[in-house]
PDB file of C-alpha atoms in Angstrom:
ATOM      1  CA  MET A 159       5.543  -8.688   8.118  1.00  0.00           C
ATOM      2  CA  ARG A 160       9.045  -8.903   6.564  1.00  0.00           C
ATOM      3  CA  LYS A 161      10.828  -6.329   6.581  1.00  0.00           C
ATOM      4  CA  ASP A 162      12.795  -4.682   4.013  1.00  0.00           C
ATOM      5  CA  GLN A 163      13.713  -8.182   2.081  1.00  0.00           C
ATOM      6  CA  ALA A 164      13.744  -8.215  -1.484  1.00  0.00           C
ATOM      7  CA  ILE A 165      10.604  -9.801  -2.786  1.00  0.00           C
ATOM      8  CA  ASP A 166      11.243 -12.820  -4.867  1.00  0.00           C
ATOM      9  CA  LYS A 167       8.036 -13.778  -6.990  1.00  0.00           C
ATOM     10  CA  GLY A 168       7.619 -17.399  -4.837  1.00  0.00           C
ATOM     11  CA  ASP A 169       6.891 -14.948  -1.844  1.00  0.00           C
ATOM     12  CA  ILE A 170       4.099 -13.345  -3.352  1.00  0.00           C
ATOM     13  CA  LYS A 171       1.064 -16.053  -3.008  1.00  0.00           C
ATOM     14  CA  ALA A 172      -1.790 -14.218  -5.231  1.00  0.00           C
ATOM     15  CA  PHE A 173      -1.573 -12.407  -8.713  1.00  0.00           C
ATOM     16  CA  LEU A 174      -4.260 -10.726 -10.236  1.00  0.00           C
ATOM     17  CA  GLY A 175      -2.848 -10.409 -14.140  1.00  0.00           C
ATOM     18  CA  PRO A 176      -3.288  -7.329 -16.621  1.00  0.00           C
ATOM     19  CA  GLY A 177      -6.394  -7.445 -18.219  1.00  0.00           C
ATOM     20  CA  SER A 178      -8.004  -9.129 -14.994  1.00  0.00           C
ATOM     21  CA  GLN A 179     -10.784  -6.932 -13.392  1.00  0.00           C
ATOM     22  CA  PHE A 180     -12.198  -7.746  -9.535  1.00  0.00           C
ATOM     23  CA  GLU A 181     -14.246  -5.321  -7.988  1.00  0.00           C
ATOM     24  CA  GLY A 182     -14.977  -6.193  -4.114  1.00  0.00           C
ATOM     25  CA  LYS A 183     -13.553  -7.144  -1.227  1.00  0.00           C
ATOM     26  CA  LEU A 184     -10.021  -9.326  -0.557  1.00  0.00           C
ATOM     27  CA  LEU A 185      -8.745 -10.482   2.652  1.00  0.00           C
ATOM     28  CA  PHE A 186      -4.946 -11.933   2.656  1.00  0.00           C
ATOM     29  CA  ASP A 187      -2.338 -12.772   5.336  1.00  0.00           C
ATOM     30  CA  GLU A 188       0.401 -13.008   2.847  1.00  0.00           C
ATOM     31  CA  ILE A 189       2.290 -11.005   0.145  1.00  0.00           C
ATOM     32  CA  VAL A 190      -0.226  -9.836  -3.149  1.00  0.00           C
ATOM     33  CA  ARG A 191       0.882  -8.893  -6.343  1.00  0.00           C
ATOM     34  CA  LEU A 192      -2.306  -6.916  -7.858  1.00  0.00           C
ATOM     35  CA  ASP A 193      -1.541  -5.812 -11.915  1.00  0.00           C
ATOM     36  CA  GLY A 194      -5.085  -5.968 -13.185  1.00  0.00           C
ATOM     37  CA  ARG A 195      -8.060  -3.384 -12.490  1.00  0.00           C
ATOM     38  CA  PHE A 196      -9.271  -3.670  -9.181  1.00  0.00           C
ATOM     39  CA  SER A 197     -12.494  -1.804  -7.164  1.00  0.00           C
ATOM     40  CA  GLY A 198     -13.686  -2.190  -3.111  1.00  0.00           C
ATOM     41  CA  GLU A 199     -11.459  -3.315   0.015  1.00  0.00           C
ATOM     42  CA  ILE A 200      -8.660  -4.238   0.274  1.00  0.00           C
ATOM     43  CA  VAL A 201      -7.230  -5.501   4.230  1.00  0.00           C
ATOM     44  CA  SER A 202      -4.281  -7.303   4.800  1.00  0.00           C
ATOM     45  CA  LYS A 203      -1.411  -6.966   7.776  1.00  0.00           C
ATOM     46  CA  ASP A 204       1.435  -8.199   5.321  1.00  0.00           C
ATOM     47  CA  THR A 205       2.600  -6.272   1.380  1.00  0.00           C
ATOM     48  CA  LEU A 206       0.588  -5.695  -1.035  1.00  0.00           C
ATOM     49  CA  ILE A 207       1.995  -4.878  -3.944  1.00  0.00           C
ATOM     50  CA  VAL A 208       0.835  -2.686  -7.322  1.00  0.00           C
ATOM     51  CA  GLY A 209       2.168  -3.151 -10.925  1.00  0.00           C
ATOM     52  CA  GLN A 210       2.575  -0.454 -13.258  1.00  0.00           C
ATOM     53  CA  GLU A 211      -0.137  -1.851 -15.411  1.00  0.00           C
ATOM     54  CA  ALA A 212      -2.509  -1.645 -12.671  1.00  0.00           C
ATOM     55  CA  GLU A 213      -5.208   0.867 -11.939  1.00  0.00           C
ATOM     56  CA  ILE A 214      -7.096   0.695  -8.173  1.00  0.00           C
ATOM     57  CA  GLU A 215      -9.713   2.254  -6.942  1.00  0.00           C
ATOM     58  CA  ALA A 216     -10.062   1.009  -3.062  1.00  0.00           C
ATOM     59  CA  GLU A 217      -9.728   1.472   0.775  1.00  0.00           C
ATOM     60  CA  VAL A 218      -7.110  -0.353   1.211  1.00  0.00           C
ATOM     61  CA  THR A 219      -5.462  -0.889   5.140  1.00  0.00           C
ATOM     62  CA  VAL A 220      -2.208  -2.842   4.865  1.00  0.00           C
ATOM     63  CA  GLY A 221       1.341  -3.201   6.716  1.00  0.00           C
ATOM     64  CA  THR A 222       2.921  -2.474   3.424  1.00  0.00           C
ATOM     65  CA  LEU A 223       1.862  -1.029   0.289  1.00  0.00           C
ATOM     66  CA  ILE A 224       4.487  -0.747  -2.952  1.00  0.00           C
ATOM     67  CA  LEU A 225       2.636   0.765  -5.277  1.00  0.00           C
ATOM     68  CA  SER A 226       3.578   1.673  -8.887  1.00  0.00           C
ATOM     69  CA  GLY A 227       0.748   2.418 -10.929  1.00  0.00           C
ATOM     70  CA  ARG A 228      -2.816   4.584 -10.778  1.00  0.00           C
ATOM     71  CA  PHE A 229      -4.191   4.310  -7.124  1.00  0.00           C
ATOM     72  CA  LYS A 230      -7.405   6.459  -6.111  1.00  0.00           C
ATOM     73  CA  GLY A 231      -8.897   6.465  -2.801  1.00  0.00           C
ATOM     74  CA  ASN A 232      -7.392   5.652   0.751  1.00  0.00           C
ATOM     75  CA  ILE A 233      -4.499   4.261   2.459  1.00  0.00           C
ATOM     76  CA  LYS A 234      -3.790   2.723   5.665  1.00  0.00           C
ATOM     77  CA  ALA A 235      -0.387   1.723   5.772  1.00  0.00           C
ATOM     78  CA  GLY A 236       0.868   0.148   9.532  1.00  0.00           C
ATOM     79  CA  CYS A 237       4.440  -0.149   8.247  1.00  0.00           C
ATOM     80  CA  LYS A 238       5.645   1.854   5.449  1.00  0.00           C
ATOM     81  CA  VAL A 239       3.930   2.961   1.768  1.00  0.00           C
ATOM     82  CA  ASP A 240       6.397   3.152  -1.512  1.00  0.00           C
ATOM     83  CA  LEU A 241       5.656   4.764  -3.987  1.00  0.00           C
ATOM     84  CA  ARG A 242       7.808   3.960  -7.066  1.00  0.00           C
ATOM     85  CA  ALA A 243       7.755   5.898 -10.714  1.00  0.00           C
ATOM     86  CA  PRO A 244       4.920   5.919 -12.391  1.00  0.00           C
ATOM     87  CA  ALA A 245       2.861   5.920  -9.233  1.00  0.00           C
ATOM     88  CA  ARG A 246      -0.215   8.146  -9.804  1.00  0.00           C
ATOM     89  CA  VAL A 247      -2.244   8.528  -6.571  1.00  0.00           C
ATOM     90  CA  GLU A 248      -5.158   9.933  -5.642  1.00  0.00           C
ATOM     91  CA  GLY A 249      -6.725  10.235  -2.127  1.00  0.00           C
ATOM     92  CA  ASN A 250      -5.638  10.136   1.717  1.00  0.00           C
ATOM     93  CA  ILE A 251      -2.409   7.971   2.676  1.00  0.00           C
ATOM     94  CA  GLU A 252      -2.089   7.515   6.312  1.00  0.00           C
ATOM     95  CA  THR A 253       1.499   5.831   7.773  1.00  0.00           C
ATOM     96  CA  PRO A 254       4.481   5.798   9.417  1.00  0.00           C
ATOM     97  CA  VAL A 255       6.763   6.067   6.510  1.00  0.00           C
ATOM     98  CA  LEU A 256       6.666   7.007   3.316  1.00  0.00           C
ATOM     99  CA  VAL A 257       8.887   6.691   0.278  1.00  0.00           C
ATOM    100  CA  VAL A 258       8.364   8.893  -3.041  1.00  0.00           C
ATOM    101  CA  GLU A 259      10.691   8.135  -5.696  1.00  0.00           C
ATOM    102  CA  GLU A 260      10.988  10.533  -8.415  1.00  0.00           C
ATOM    103  CA  GLY A 261       8.486  10.863 -11.113  1.00  0.00           C
ATOM    104  CA  VAL A 262       5.361   9.435  -9.024  1.00  0.00           C
ATOM    105  CA  ILE A 263       2.487  12.306  -9.263  1.00  0.00           C
ATOM    106  CA  LEU A 264       0.828  12.351  -6.039  1.00  0.00           C
ATOM    107  CA  ASN A 265      -2.498  14.245  -5.282  1.00  0.00           C
ATOM    108  CA  SER A 266      -2.916  13.536  -1.760  1.00  0.00           C
ATOM    109  CA  THR A 267      -3.519  13.952   2.000  1.00  0.00           C
ATOM    110  CA  LEU A 268      -0.329  12.569   4.197  1.00  0.00           C
ATOM    111  CA  HIS A 269      -0.789  11.819   7.780  1.00  0.00           C
ATOM    112  CA  MET A 270       2.286  10.219   9.490  1.00  0.00           C
ATOM    113  CA  ASP A 271       2.694   9.751  13.089  1.00  0.00           C
ATOM    114  CA  GLY A 272       5.351  10.300  14.742  1.00  0.00           C
ATOM    115  CA  ALA A 273       7.302   8.122  17.289  1.00  0.00           C
ATOM    116  CA  LYS A 274       4.801   7.061  20.267  1.00  0.00           C
ATOM    117  CA  LYS A 275       5.236   9.332  23.076  1.00  0.00           C
ATOM    118  CA  VAL A 276       6.797   8.007  26.269  1.00  0.00           C
ATOM    119  CA  PRO A 277       4.435   9.370  29.708  1.00  0.00           C
ATOM    120  CA  VAL A 278       6.978  10.901  32.129  1.00  0.00           C
ATOM    121  CA  ASN A 279       6.598  10.329  35.067  1.00  0.00           C
ATOM    122  CA  LYS A 280       5.850  13.242  37.652  1.00  0.00           C
ATOM    123  CA  THR A 281       7.028  13.552  41.061  1.00  0.00           C
ATOM    124  CA  SER A 282       5.014  15.575  44.511  1.00  0.00           C
TER     125      SER A 282
END
């Protein structure tokens, strides 16, 4: 998983363009971009980019989600969820880091784990 680097078009390994529709389960290891309609389940430890034209209804488990389109469902992100205008989100979000740009419509339940607790050694 790449950390806070600009994503070059050459880094994207799969693309579902505008006007395309897909229903099913999508598994991937590298960066994928969706600009069409997707319904189903998405699983990856890497980055999913959802463009402004996209309409997604899915259960999503990814490393990082960058979302600008319409989304309905549940999101679990291991690293970060980045919501960019004009995104519209309806559902549950579980992530350690959430970035919400002005203009995003967010109707969600949010769960964010804080820093992991370090066990305290007790002396008797």
